[in-house]
Tab-separated table of C-alpha atoms in Angstrom:
chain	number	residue	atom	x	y	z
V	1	UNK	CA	-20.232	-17.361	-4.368
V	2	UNK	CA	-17.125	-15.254	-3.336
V	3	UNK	CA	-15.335	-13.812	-6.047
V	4	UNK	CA	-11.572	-14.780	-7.212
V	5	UNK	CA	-8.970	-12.665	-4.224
V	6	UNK	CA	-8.542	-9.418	-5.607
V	7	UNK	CA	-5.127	-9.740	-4.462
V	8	UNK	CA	-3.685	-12.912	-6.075
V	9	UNK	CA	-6.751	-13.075	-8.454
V	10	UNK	CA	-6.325	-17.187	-7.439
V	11	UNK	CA	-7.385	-17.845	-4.357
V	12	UNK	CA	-11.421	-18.301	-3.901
V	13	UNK	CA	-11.882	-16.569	-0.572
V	14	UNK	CA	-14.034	-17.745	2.388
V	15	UNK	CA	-15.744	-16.457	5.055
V	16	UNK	CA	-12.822	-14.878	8.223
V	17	UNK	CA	-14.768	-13.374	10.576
V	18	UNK	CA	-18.248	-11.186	10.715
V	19	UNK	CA	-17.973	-8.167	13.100
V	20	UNK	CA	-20.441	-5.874	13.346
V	21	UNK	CA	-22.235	-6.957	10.076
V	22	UNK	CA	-18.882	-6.473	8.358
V	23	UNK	CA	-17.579	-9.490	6.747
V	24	UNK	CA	-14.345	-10.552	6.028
V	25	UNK	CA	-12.861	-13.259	4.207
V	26	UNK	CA	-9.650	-14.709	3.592
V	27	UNK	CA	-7.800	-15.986	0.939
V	28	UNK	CA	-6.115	-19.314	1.610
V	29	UNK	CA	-3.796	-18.309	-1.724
V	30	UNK	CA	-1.665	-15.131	-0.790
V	31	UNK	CA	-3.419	-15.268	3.113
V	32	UNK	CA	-4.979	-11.728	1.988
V	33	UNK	CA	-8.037	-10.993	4.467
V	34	UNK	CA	-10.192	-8.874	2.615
V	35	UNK	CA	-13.518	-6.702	3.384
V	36	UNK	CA	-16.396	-7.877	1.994
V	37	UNK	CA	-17.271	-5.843	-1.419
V	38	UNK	CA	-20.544	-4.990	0.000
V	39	UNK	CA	-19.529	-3.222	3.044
V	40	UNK	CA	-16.919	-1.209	1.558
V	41	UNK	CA	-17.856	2.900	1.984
V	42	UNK	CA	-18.876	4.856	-1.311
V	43	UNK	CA	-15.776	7.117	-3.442
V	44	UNK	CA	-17.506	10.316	-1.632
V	45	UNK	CA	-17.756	8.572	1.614
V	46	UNK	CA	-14.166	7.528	1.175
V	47	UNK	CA	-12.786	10.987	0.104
V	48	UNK	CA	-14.592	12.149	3.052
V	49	UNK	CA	-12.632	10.003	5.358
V	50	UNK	CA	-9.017	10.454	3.826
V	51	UNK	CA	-9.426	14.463	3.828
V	52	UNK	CA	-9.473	14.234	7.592
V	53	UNK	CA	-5.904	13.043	7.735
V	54	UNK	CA	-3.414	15.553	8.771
V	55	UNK	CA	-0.780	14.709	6.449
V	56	UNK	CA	1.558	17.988	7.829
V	57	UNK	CA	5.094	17.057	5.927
V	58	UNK	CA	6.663	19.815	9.085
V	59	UNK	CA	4.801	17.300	12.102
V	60	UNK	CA	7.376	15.983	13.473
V	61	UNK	CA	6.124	12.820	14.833
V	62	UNK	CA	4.471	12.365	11.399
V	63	UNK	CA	8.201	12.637	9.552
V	64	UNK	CA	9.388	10.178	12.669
V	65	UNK	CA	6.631	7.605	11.651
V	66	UNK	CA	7.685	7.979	7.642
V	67	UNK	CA	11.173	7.950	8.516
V	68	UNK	CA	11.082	4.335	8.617
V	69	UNK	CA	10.624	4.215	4.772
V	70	UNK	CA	12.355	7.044	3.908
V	71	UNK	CA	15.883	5.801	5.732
V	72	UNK	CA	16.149	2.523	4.299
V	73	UNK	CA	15.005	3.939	1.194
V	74	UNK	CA	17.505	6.548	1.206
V	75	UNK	CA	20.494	4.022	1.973
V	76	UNK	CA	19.344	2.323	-1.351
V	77	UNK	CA	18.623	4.832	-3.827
V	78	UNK	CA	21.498	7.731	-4.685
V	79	UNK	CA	20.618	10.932	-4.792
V	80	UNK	CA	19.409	12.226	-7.620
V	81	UNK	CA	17.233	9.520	-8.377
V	82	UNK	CA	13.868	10.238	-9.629
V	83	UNK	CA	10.541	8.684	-7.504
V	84	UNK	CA	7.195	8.507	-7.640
V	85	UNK	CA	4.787	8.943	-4.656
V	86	UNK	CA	2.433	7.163	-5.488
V	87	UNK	CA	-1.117	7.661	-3.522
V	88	UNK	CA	0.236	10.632	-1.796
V	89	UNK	CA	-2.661	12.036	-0.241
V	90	UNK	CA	-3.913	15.429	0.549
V	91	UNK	CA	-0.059	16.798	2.063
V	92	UNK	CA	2.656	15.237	-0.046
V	93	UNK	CA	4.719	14.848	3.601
V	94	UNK	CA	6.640	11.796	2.000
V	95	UNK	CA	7.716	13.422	-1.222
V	96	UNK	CA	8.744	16.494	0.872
V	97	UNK	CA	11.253	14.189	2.829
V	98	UNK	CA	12.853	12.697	-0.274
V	99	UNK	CA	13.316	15.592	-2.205
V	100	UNK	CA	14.949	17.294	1.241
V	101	UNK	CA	17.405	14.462	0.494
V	102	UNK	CA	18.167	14.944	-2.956
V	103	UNK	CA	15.577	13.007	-4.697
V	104	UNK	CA	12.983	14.237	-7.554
V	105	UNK	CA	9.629	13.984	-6.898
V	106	UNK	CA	6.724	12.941	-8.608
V	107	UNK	CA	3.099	12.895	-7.399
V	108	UNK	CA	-0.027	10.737	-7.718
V	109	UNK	CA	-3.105	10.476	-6.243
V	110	UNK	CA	-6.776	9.435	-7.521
V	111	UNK	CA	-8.428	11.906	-5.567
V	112	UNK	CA	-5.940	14.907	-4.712
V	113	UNK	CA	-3.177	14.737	-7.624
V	114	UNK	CA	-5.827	13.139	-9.967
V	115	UNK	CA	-2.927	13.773	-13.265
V	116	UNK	CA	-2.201	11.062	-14.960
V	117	UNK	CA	1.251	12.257	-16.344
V	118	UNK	CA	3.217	10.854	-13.861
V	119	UNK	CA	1.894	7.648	-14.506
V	120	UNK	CA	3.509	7.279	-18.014
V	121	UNK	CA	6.945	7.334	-17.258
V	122	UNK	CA	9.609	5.142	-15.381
V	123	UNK	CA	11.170	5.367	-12.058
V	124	UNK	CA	13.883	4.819	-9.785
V	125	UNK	CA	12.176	3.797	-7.194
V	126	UNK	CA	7.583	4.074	-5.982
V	127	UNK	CA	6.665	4.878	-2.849
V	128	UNK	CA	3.138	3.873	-1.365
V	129	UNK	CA	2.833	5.120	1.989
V	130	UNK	CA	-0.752	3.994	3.786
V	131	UNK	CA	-1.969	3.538	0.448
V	132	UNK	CA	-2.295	-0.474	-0.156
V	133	UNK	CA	-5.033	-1.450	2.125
V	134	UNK	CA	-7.296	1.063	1.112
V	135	UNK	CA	-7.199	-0.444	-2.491
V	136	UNK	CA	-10.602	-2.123	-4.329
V	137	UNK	CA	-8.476	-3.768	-7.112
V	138	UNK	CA	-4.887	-4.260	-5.613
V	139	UNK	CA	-3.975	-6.682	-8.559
V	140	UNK	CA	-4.028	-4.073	-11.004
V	141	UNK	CA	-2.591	-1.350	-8.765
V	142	UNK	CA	0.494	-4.053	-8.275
V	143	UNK	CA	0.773	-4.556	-11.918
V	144	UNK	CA	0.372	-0.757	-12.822
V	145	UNK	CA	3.149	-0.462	-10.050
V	146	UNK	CA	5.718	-2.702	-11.580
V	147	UNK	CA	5.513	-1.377	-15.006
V	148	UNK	CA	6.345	1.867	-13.115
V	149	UNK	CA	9.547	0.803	-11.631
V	150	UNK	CA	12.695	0.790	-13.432
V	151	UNK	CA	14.417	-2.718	-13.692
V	152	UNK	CA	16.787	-2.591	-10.373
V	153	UNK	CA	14.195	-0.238	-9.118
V	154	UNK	CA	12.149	-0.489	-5.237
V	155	UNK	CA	9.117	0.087	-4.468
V	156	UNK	CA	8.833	1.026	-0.518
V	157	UNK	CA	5.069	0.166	0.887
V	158	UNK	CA	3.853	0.553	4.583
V	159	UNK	CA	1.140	-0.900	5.956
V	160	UNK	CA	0.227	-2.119	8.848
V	161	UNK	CA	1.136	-6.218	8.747
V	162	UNK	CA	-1.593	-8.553	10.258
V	163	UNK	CA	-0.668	-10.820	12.613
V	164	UNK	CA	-2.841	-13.083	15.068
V	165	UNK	CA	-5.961	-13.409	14.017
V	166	UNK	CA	-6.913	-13.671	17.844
V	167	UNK	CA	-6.419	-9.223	17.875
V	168	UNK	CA	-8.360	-8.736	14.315
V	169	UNK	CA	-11.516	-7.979	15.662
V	170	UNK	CA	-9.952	-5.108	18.281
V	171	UNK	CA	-7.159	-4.102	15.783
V	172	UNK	CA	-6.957	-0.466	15.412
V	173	UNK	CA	-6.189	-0.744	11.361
V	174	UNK	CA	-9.390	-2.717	10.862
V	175	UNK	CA	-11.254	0.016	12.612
V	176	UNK	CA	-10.619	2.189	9.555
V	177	UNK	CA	-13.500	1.614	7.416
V	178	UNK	CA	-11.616	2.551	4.735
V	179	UNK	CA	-9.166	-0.043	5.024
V	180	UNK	CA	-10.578	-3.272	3.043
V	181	UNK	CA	-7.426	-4.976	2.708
V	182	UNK	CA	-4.918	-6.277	4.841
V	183	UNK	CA	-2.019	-8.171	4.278
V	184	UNK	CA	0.182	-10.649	6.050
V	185	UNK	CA	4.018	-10.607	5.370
V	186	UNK	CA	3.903	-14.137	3.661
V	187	UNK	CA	1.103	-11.997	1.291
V	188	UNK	CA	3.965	-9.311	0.338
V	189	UNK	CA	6.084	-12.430	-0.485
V	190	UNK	CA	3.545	-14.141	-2.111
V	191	UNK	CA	3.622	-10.909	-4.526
V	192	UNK	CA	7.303	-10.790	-4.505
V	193	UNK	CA	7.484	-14.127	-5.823
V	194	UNK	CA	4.820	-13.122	-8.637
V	195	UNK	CA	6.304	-10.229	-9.502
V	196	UNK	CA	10.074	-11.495	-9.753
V	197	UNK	CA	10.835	-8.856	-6.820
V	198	UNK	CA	12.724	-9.602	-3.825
V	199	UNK	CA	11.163	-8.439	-0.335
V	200	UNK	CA	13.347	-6.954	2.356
V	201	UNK	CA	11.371	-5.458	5.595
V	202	UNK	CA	13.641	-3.098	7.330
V	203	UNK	CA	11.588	-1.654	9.864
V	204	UNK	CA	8.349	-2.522	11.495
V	205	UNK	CA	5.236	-2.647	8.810
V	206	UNK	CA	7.584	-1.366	5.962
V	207	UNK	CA	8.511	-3.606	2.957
V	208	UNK	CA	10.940	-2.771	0.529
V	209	UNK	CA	11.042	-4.551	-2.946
V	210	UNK	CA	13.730	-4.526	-5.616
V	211	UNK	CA	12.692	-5.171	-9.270
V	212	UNK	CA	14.831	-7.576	-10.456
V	213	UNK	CA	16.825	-6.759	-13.627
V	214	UNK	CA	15.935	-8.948	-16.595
């Protein structure tokens, strides 16, 4: 029997699609459509894959791509606020842009910034760039995530949005194999709603939430 979503930890998932002898389910909760445990890739396999990105914060088309967190962001947040990247990969390129406009930076990542530090304070505002379908446990990441946000605080995520199930099989993102989750936009509300966060999406595949104060 399929395990409880490991997005909405509600939702019993069932069988999506099979392609390739990867199987995907979907939860009819939060409309998460998740990998099948069993065909994710090993932590060495995965580390493999992610220190082939070129993460250059100087690429220009990379900064163009990240730009559409980092504006709306930016119109939100004053300067001077403090952030957290959080999953920032092997090139901090994200982090680089924010402090360039007046922000201070902090840094996480389980394989590359593996210090916990960061991860005790509060913050301004989180920023998970790519970072949200690759996770095994997203429920706890999105708890551990809310307890790092300030009340009145955002937390900007990109990631690609699925849309017609008709593509999924073709879709570039599901190509990744270390992408396991992927998430609709009635999913990101479905956690706004749990987590008493509202859910703007400014740009294409970018969702910004707001912590509400209490």
């Amino acid at each position: 029997m399929t395990d409880r979503c490991p997005v909405c930890e509600q939702g019993q998932p069932s069988l999506f699609q099979t392609i390739k002898s990867i199987r995907y389910n979907r939860c009819p909760v939060c409309m998460a459509t998740l990998m099948a445990p069993e065909c994710r890739l090993n932590s060495d396999d995965e580390r493999a894959v992610y220190a082939l990105h070129n993460n250059d914060p100087h690429d220009s088309g990379y900064r163009r791509f990240l730009s559409r967190l980092t504006g709306p962001l930016e119109a939100r947040v004053p300067t001077g606020s403090r952030g957290l990247d959080f999953g920032c990969g092997p090139g901090p390129a994200l982090a680089t842009m924010l402090e360039e406009a007046g922000m201070v930076m902090s840094l996480y990542d389980p394989y590359f910034y593996p210090d916990t530090t960061p991860l005790e304070r509060q913050y301004d505002f989180v920023t998970c760039t790519e970072v949200v379908e690759h996770l095994h446990q997203p429920a706890q990441v999105f708890r551990q995530l809310d307890d790092l946000i300030k009340p009145g605080g955002w937390l900007g995520i990109m990631t690609c949005f699925q849309t017609e199930d008709s593509r999924f099989a073709n879709w570039h993102y599901r190509r990744d194999p270390t992408h396991v989750v992927f998430y609709r936009q009635s999913t990101l509300q479905w956690l706004a709603d749990q987590y008493r966060w509202t859910l703007e999406v400014p740009a294409k595949d970018v969702a910004l939430f707001q912590k509400l104060k209490t």
